[in-house]
Tab-separated table of N, CA and C in Angstrom:
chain	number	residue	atom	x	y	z
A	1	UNK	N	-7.909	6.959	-25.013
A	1	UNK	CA	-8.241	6.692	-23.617
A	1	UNK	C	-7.005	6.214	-22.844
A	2	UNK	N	-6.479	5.621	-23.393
A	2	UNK	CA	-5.110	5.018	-22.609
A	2	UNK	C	-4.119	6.002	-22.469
A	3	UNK	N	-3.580	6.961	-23.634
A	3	UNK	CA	-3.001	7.855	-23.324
A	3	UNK	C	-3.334	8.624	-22.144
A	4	UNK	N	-4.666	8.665	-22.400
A	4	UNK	CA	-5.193	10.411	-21.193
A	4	UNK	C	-4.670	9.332	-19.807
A	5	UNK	N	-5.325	7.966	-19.304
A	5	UNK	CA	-5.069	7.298	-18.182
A	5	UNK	C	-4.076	7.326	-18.131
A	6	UNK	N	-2.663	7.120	-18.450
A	6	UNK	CA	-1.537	6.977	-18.118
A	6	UNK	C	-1.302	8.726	-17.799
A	7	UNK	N	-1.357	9.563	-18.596
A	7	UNK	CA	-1.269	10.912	-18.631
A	7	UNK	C	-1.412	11.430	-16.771
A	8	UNK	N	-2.653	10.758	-16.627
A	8	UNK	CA	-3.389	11.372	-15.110
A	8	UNK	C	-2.774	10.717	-14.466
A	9	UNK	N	-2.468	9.127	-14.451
A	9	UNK	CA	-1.486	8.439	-13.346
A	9	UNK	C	-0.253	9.286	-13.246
A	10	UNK	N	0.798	9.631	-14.564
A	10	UNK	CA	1.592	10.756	-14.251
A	10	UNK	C	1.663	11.498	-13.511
A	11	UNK	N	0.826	12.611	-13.695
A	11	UNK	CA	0.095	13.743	-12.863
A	11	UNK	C	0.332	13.491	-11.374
A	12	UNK	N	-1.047	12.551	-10.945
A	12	UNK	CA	-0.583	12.017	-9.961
A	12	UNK	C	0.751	11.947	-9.366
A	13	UNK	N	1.190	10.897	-9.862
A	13	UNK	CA	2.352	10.443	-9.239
A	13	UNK	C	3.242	11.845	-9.332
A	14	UNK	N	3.206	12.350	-9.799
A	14	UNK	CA	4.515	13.980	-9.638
A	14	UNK	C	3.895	14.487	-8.571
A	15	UNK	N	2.715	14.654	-8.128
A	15	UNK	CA	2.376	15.423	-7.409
A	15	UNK	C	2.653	14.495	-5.874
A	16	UNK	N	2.259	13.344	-5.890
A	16	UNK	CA	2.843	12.385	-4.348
A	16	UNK	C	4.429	12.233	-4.238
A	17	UNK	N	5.076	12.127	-5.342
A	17	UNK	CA	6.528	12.051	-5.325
A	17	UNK	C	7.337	13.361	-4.935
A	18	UNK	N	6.787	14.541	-5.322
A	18	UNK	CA	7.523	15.770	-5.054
A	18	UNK	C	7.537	16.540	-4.618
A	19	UNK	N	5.645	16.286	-4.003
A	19	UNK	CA	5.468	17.273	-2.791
A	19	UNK	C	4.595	16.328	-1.912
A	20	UNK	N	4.076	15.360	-1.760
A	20	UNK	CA	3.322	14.794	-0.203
A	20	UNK	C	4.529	13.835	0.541
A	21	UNK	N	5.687	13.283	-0.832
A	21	UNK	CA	6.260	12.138	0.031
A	21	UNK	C	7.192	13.338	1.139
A	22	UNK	N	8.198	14.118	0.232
A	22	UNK	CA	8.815	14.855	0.648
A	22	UNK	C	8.129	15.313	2.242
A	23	UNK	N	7.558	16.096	1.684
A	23	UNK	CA	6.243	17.171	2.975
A	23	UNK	C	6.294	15.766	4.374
A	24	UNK	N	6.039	14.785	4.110
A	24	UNK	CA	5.612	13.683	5.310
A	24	UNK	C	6.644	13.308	5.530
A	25	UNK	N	8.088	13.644	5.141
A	25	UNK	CA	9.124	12.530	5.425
A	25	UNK	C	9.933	13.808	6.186
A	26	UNK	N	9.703	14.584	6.550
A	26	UNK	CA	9.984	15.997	7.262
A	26	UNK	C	10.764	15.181	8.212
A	27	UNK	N	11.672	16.116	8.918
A	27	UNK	CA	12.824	15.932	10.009
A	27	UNK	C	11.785	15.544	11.555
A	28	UNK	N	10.513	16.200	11.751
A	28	UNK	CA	9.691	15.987	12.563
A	28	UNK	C	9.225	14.128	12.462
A	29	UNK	N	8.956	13.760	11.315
A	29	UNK	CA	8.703	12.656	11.194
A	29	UNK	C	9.518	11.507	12.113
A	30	UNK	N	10.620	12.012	12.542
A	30	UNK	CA	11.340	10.732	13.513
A	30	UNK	C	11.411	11.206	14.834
A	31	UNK	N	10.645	12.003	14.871
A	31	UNK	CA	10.263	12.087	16.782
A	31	UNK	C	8.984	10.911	16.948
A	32	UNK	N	8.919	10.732	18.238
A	32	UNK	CA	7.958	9.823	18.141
A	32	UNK	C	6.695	10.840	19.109
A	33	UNK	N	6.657	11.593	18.682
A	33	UNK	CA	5.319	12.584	18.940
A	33	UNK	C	4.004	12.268	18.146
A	34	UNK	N	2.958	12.898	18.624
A	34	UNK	CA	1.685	12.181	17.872
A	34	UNK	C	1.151	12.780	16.254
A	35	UNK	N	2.196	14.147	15.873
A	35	UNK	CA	2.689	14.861	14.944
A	35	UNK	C	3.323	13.874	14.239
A	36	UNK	N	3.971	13.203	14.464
A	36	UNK	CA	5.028	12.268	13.717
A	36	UNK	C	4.272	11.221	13.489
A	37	UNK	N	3.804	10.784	14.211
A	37	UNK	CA	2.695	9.439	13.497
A	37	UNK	C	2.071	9.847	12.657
A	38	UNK	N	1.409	10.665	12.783
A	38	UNK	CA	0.670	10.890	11.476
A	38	UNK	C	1.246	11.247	10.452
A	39	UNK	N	2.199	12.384	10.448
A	39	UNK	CA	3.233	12.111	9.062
A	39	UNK	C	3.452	10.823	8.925
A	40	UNK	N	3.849	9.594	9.254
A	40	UNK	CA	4.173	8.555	8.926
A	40	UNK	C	3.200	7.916	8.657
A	41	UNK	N	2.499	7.535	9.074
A	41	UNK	CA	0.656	6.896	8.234
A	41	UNK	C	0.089	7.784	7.182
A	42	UNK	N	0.758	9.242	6.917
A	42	UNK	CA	0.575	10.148	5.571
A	42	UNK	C	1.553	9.700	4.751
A	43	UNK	N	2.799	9.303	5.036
A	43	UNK	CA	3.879	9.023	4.391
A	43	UNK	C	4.278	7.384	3.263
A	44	UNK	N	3.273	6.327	4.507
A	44	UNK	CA	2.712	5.228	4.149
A	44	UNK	C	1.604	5.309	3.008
A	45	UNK	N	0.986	5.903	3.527
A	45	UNK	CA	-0.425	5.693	2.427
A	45	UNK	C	0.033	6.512	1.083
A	46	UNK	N	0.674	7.444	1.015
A	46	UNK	CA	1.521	8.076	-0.155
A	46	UNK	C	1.900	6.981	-0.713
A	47	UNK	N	3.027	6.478	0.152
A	47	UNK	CA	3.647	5.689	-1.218
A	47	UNK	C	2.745	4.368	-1.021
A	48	UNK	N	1.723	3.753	-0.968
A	48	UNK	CA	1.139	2.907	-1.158
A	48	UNK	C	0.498	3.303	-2.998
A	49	UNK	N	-0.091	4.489	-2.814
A	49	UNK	CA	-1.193	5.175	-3.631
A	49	UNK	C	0.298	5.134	-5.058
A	50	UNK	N	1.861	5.688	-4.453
A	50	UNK	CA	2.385	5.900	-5.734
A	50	UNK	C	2.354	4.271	-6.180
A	51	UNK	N	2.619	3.226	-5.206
A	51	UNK	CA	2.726	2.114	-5.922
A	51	UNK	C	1.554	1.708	-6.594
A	52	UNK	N	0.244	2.479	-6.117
A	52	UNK	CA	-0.769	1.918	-6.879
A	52	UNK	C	-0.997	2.385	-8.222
A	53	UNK	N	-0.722	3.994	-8.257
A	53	UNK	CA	-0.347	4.242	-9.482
A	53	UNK	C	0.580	3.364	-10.567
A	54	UNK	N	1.182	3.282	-10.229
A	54	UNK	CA	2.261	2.696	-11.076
A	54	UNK	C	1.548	1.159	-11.357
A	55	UNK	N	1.309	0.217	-10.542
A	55	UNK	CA	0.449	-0.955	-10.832
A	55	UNK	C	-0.665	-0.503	-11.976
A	56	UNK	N	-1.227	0.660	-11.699
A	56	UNK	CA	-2.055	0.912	-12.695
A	56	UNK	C	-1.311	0.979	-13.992
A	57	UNK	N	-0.418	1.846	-14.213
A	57	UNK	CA	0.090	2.329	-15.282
A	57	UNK	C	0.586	0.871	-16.262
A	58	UNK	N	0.974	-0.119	-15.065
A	58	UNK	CA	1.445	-1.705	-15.369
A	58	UNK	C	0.351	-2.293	-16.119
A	59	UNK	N	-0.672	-1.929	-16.165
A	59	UNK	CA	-1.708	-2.274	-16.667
A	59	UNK	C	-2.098	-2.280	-18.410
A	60	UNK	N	-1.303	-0.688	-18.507
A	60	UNK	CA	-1.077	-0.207	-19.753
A	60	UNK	C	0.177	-0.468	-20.646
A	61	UNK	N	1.368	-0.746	-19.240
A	61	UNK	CA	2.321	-0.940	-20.219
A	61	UNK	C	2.968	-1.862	-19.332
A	62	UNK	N	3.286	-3.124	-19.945
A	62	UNK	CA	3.498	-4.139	-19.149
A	62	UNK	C	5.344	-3.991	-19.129
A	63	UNK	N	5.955	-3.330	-19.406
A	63	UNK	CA	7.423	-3.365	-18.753
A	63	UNK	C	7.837	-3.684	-17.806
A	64	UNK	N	8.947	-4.282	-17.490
A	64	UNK	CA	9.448	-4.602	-16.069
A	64	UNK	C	9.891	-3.335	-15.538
A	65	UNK	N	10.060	-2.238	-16.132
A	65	UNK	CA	10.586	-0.794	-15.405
A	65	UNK	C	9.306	-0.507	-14.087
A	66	UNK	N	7.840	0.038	-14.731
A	66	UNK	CA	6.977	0.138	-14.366
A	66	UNK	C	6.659	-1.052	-13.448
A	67	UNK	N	6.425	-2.726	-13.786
A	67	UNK	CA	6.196	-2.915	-12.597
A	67	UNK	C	6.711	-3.240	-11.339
A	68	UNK	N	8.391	-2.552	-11.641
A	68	UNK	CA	9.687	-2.963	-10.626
A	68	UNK	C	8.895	-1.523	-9.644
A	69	UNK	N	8.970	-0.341	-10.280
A	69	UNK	CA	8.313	0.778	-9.561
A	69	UNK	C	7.533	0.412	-8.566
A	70	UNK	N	6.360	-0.126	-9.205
A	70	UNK	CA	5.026	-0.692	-7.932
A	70	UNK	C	5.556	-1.277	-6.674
A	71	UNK	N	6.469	-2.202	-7.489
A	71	UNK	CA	6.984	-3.410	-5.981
A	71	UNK	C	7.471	-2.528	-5.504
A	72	UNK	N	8.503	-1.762	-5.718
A	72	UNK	CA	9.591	-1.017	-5.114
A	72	UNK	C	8.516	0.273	-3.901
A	73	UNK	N	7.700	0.868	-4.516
A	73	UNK	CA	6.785	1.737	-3.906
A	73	UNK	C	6.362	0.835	-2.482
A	74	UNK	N	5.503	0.173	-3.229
A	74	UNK	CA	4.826	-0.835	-1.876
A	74	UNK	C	5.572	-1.637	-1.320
A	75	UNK	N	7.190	-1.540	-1.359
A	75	UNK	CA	8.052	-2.667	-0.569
A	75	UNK	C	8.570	-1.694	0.710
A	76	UNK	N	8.774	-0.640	0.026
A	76	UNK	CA	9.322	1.080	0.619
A	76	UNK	C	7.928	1.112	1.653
A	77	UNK	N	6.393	1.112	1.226
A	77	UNK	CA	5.849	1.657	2.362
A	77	UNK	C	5.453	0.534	3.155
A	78	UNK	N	5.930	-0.601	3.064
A	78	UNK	CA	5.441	-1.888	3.782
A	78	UNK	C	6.565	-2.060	4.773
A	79	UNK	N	7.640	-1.264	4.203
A	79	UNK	CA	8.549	-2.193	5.578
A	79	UNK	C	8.374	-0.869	6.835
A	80	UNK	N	7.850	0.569	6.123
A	80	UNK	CA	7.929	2.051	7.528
A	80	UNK	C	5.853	0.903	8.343
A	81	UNK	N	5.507	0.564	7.294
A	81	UNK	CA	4.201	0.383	8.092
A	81	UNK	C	4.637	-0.620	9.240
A	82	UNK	N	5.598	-1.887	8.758
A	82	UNK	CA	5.433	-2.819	9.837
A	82	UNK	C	6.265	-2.134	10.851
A	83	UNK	N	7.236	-0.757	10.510
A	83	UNK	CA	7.921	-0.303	11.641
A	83	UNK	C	6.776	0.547	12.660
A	84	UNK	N	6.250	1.307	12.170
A	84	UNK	CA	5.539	2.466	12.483
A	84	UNK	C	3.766	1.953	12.852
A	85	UNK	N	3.155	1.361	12.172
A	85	UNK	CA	2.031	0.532	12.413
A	85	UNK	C	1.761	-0.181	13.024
A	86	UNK	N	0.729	-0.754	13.687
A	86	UNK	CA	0.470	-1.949	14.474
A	86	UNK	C	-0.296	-2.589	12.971
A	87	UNK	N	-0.182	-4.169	12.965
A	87	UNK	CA	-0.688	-5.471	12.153
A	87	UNK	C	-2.043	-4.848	11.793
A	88	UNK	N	-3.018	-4.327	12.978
A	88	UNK	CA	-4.585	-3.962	12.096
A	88	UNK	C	-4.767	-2.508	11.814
A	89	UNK	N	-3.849	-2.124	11.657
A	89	UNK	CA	-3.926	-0.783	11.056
A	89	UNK	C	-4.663	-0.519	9.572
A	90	UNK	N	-5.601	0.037	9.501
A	90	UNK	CA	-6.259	0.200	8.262
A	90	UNK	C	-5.276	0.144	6.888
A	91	UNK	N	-4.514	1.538	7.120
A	91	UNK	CA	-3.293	1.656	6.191
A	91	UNK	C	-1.919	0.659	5.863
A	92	UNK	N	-2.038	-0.014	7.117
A	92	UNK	CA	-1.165	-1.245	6.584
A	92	UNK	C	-2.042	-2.374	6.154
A	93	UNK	N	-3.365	-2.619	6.469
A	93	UNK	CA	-3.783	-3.695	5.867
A	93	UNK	C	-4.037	-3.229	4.800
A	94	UNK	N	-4.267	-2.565	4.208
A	94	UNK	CA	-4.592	-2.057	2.487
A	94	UNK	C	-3.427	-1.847	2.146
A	95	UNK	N	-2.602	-1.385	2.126
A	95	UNK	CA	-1.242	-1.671	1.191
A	95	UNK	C	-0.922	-2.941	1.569
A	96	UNK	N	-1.043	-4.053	2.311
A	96	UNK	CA	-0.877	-5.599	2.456
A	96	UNK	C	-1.552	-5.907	0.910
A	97	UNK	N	-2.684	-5.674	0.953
A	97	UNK	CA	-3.445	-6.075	-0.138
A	97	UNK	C	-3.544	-5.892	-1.155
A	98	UNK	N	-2.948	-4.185	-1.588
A	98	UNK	CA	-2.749	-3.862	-2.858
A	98	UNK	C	-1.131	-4.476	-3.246
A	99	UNK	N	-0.532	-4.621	-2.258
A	99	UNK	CA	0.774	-5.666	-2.458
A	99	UNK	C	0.538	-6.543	-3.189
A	100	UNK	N	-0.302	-7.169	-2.125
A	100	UNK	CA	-0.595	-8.950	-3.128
A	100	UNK	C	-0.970	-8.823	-4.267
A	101	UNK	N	-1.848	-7.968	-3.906
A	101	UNK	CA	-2.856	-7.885	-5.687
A	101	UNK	C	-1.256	-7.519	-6.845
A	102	UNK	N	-0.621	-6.725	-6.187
A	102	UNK	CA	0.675	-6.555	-7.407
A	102	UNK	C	1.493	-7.457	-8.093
A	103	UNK	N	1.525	-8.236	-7.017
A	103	UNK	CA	2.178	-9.411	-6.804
A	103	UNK	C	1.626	-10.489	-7.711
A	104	UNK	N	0.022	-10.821	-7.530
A	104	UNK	CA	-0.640	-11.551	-8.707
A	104	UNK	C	-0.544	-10.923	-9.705
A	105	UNK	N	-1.738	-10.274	-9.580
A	105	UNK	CA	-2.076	-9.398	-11.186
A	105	UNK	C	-0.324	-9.162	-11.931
A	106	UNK	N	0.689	-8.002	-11.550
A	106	UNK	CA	1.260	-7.812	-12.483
A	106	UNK	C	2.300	-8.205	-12.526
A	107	UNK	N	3.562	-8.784	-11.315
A	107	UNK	CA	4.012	-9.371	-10.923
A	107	UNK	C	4.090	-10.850	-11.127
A	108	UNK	N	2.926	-11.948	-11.389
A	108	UNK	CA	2.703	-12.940	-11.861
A	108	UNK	C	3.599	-13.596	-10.880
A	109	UNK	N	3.880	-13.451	-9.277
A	109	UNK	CA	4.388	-14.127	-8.666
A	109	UNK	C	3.003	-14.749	-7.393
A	110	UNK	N	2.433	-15.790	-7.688
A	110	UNK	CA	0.853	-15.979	-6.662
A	110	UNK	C	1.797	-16.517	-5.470
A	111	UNK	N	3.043	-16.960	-5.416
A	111	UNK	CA	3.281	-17.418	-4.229
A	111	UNK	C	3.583	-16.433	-3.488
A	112	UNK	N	4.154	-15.568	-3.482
A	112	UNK	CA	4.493	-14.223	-2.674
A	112	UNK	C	3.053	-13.122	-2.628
A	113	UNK	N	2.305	-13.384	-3.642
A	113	UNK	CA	1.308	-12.522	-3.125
A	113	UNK	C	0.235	-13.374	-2.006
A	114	UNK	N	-0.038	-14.556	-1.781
A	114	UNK	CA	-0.327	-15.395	-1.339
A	114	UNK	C	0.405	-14.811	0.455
A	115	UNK	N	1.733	-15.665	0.460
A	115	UNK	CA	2.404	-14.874	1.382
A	115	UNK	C	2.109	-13.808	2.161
A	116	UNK	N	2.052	-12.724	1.207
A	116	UNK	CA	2.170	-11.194	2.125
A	116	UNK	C	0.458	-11.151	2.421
A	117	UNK	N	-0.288	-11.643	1.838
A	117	UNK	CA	-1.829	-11.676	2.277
A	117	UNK	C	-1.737	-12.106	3.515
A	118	UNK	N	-1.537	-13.871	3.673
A	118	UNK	CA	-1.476	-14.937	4.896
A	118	UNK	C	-0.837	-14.024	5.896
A	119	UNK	N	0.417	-13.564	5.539
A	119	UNK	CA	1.019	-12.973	6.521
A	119	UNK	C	0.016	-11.609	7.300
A	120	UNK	N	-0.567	-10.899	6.692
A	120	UNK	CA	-1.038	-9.633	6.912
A	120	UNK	C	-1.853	-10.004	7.361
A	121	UNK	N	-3.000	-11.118	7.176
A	121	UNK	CA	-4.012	-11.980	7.963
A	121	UNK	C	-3.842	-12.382	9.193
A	122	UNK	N	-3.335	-12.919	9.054
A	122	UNK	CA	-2.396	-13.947	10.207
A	122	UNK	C	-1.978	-12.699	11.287
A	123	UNK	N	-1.683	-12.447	10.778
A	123	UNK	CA	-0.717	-10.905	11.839
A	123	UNK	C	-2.152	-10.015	12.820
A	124	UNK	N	-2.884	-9.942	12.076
A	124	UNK	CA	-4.098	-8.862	12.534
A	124	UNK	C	-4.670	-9.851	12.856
A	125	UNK	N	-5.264	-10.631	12.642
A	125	UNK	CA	-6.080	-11.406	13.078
A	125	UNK	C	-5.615	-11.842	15.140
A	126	UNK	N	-4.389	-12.169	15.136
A	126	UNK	CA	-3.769	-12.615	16.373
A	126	UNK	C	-3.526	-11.260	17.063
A	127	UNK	N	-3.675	-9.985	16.498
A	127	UNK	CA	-3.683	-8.636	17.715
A	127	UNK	C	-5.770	-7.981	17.131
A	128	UNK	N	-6.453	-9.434	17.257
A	128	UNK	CA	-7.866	-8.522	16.535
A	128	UNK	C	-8.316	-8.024	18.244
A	129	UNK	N	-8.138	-8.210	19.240
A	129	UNK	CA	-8.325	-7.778	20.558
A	129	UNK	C	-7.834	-6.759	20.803
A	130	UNK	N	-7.250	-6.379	20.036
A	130	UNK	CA	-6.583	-5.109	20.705
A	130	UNK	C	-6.586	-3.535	19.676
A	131	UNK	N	-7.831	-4.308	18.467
A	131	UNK	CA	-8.594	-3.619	16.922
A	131	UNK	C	-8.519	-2.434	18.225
A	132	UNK	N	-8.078	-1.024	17.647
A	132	UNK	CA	-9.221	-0.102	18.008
A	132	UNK	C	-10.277	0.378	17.699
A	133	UNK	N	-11.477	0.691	18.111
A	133	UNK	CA	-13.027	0.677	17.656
A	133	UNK	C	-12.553	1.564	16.863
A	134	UNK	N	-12.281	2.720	16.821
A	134	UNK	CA	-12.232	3.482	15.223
A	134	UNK	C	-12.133	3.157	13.793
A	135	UNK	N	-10.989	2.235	13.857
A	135	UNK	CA	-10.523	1.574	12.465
A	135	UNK	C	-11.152	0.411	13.066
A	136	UNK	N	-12.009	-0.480	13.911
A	136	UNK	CA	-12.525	-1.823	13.741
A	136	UNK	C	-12.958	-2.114	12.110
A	137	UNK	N	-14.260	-1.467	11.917
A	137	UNK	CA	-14.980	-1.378	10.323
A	137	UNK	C	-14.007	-1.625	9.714
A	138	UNK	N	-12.944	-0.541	9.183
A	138	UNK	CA	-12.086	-0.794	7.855
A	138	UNK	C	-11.207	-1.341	8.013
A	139	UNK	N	-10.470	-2.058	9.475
A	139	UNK	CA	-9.672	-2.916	9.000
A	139	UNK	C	-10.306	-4.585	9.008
A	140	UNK	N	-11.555	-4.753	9.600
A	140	UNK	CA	-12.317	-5.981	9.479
A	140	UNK	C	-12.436	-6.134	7.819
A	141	UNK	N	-12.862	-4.748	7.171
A	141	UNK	CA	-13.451	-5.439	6.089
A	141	UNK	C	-12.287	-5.686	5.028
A	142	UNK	N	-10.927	-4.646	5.144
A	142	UNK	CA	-10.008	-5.044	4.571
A	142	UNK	C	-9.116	-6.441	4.907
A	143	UNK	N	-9.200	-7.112	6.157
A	143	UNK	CA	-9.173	-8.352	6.493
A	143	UNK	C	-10.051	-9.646	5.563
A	144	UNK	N	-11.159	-9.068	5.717
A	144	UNK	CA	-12.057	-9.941	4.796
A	144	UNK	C	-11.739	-9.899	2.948
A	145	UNK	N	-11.055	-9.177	2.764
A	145	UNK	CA	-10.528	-9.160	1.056
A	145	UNK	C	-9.542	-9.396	1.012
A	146	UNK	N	-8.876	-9.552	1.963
A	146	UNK	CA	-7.036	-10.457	2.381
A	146	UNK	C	-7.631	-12.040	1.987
A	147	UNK	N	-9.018	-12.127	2.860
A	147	UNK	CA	-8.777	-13.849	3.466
A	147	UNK	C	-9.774	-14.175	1.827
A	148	UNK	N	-10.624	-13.467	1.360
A	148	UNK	CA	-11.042	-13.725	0.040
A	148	UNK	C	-9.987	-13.613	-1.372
A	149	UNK	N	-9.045	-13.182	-0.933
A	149	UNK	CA	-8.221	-13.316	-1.994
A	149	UNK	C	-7.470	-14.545	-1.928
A	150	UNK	N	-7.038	-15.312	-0.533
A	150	UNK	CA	-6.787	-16.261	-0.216
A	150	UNK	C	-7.292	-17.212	-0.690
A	151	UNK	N	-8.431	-17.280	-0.690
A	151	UNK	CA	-9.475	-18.487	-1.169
A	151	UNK	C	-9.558	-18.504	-2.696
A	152	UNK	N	-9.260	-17.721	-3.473
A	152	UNK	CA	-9.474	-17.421	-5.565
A	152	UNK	C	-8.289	-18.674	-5.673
């Protein structure tokens, strides 16, 4: 069982690393057209998903290679989100969170995952007026597993 899971996280990850990151990080991607945002919130959530892979894989094999990967993934799509994103953006509050969670769980650093939670809280919470009704739902409820992780 562990083999095949790591096997499919592989998989995965070749397939976001060599053709979605590439594909979203296109020369179009730095216009600021409404084409380009969305490559860039495709480009974000990519490498959120590779860092989540890899957190997974951390799971199986606790090396510092693997879980330098994760950080490195989710440090890469955390700093285009706070460029490219507004604070309650669905896609930046969920890679906020799968951050932290990296950060505890495999990382074993609670003060920095602590941190990037408060921070990601804190941040959305002070632009929640300006939520757009579309993403209201998912970034409220991903807010609410920021501020519950806060509280463990």
């Amino acid at each position: 069982l562990k083999s095949e899971a790591m096997r499919f996280c592989q998989e995965i990850l070749n397939i976001l690393m060599n053709k979605l990151v590439p594909n979203a990080k296109s020369p179009l991607a730095n216009t600021s057209s409404e084409s380009a945002l969305r490559l860039q919130e495709s480009c974000i959530f990519y490498l959120k998903m590779i860092g989540d892979y890899y957190r997974y894989l951390a799971e199986f094999d606790d090396t510092d290679d693997v879980s330098k990967k994760a950080e490195k993934y989710y440090d890469e799509g955390y700093k285009m989100a706070v460029k490219h994103l507004s604070t309650t953006h669905p896609i930046r509050l969920g890679l906020s969170l799968n951050l932290s969670v990296c950060y505890y769980e495999i990382l074993k650093d609670r003060e920095k995952a602590c941190e990037v939670a408060k921070s990601a809280f804190d941040s959305a919470i002070a632009e929640l007026d300006s939520l757009d009704e579309r993403c209201y739902k998912d970034s409220t409820v991903i807010m609410q597993l920021l501020r519950d992780n806060l509280s463990l």
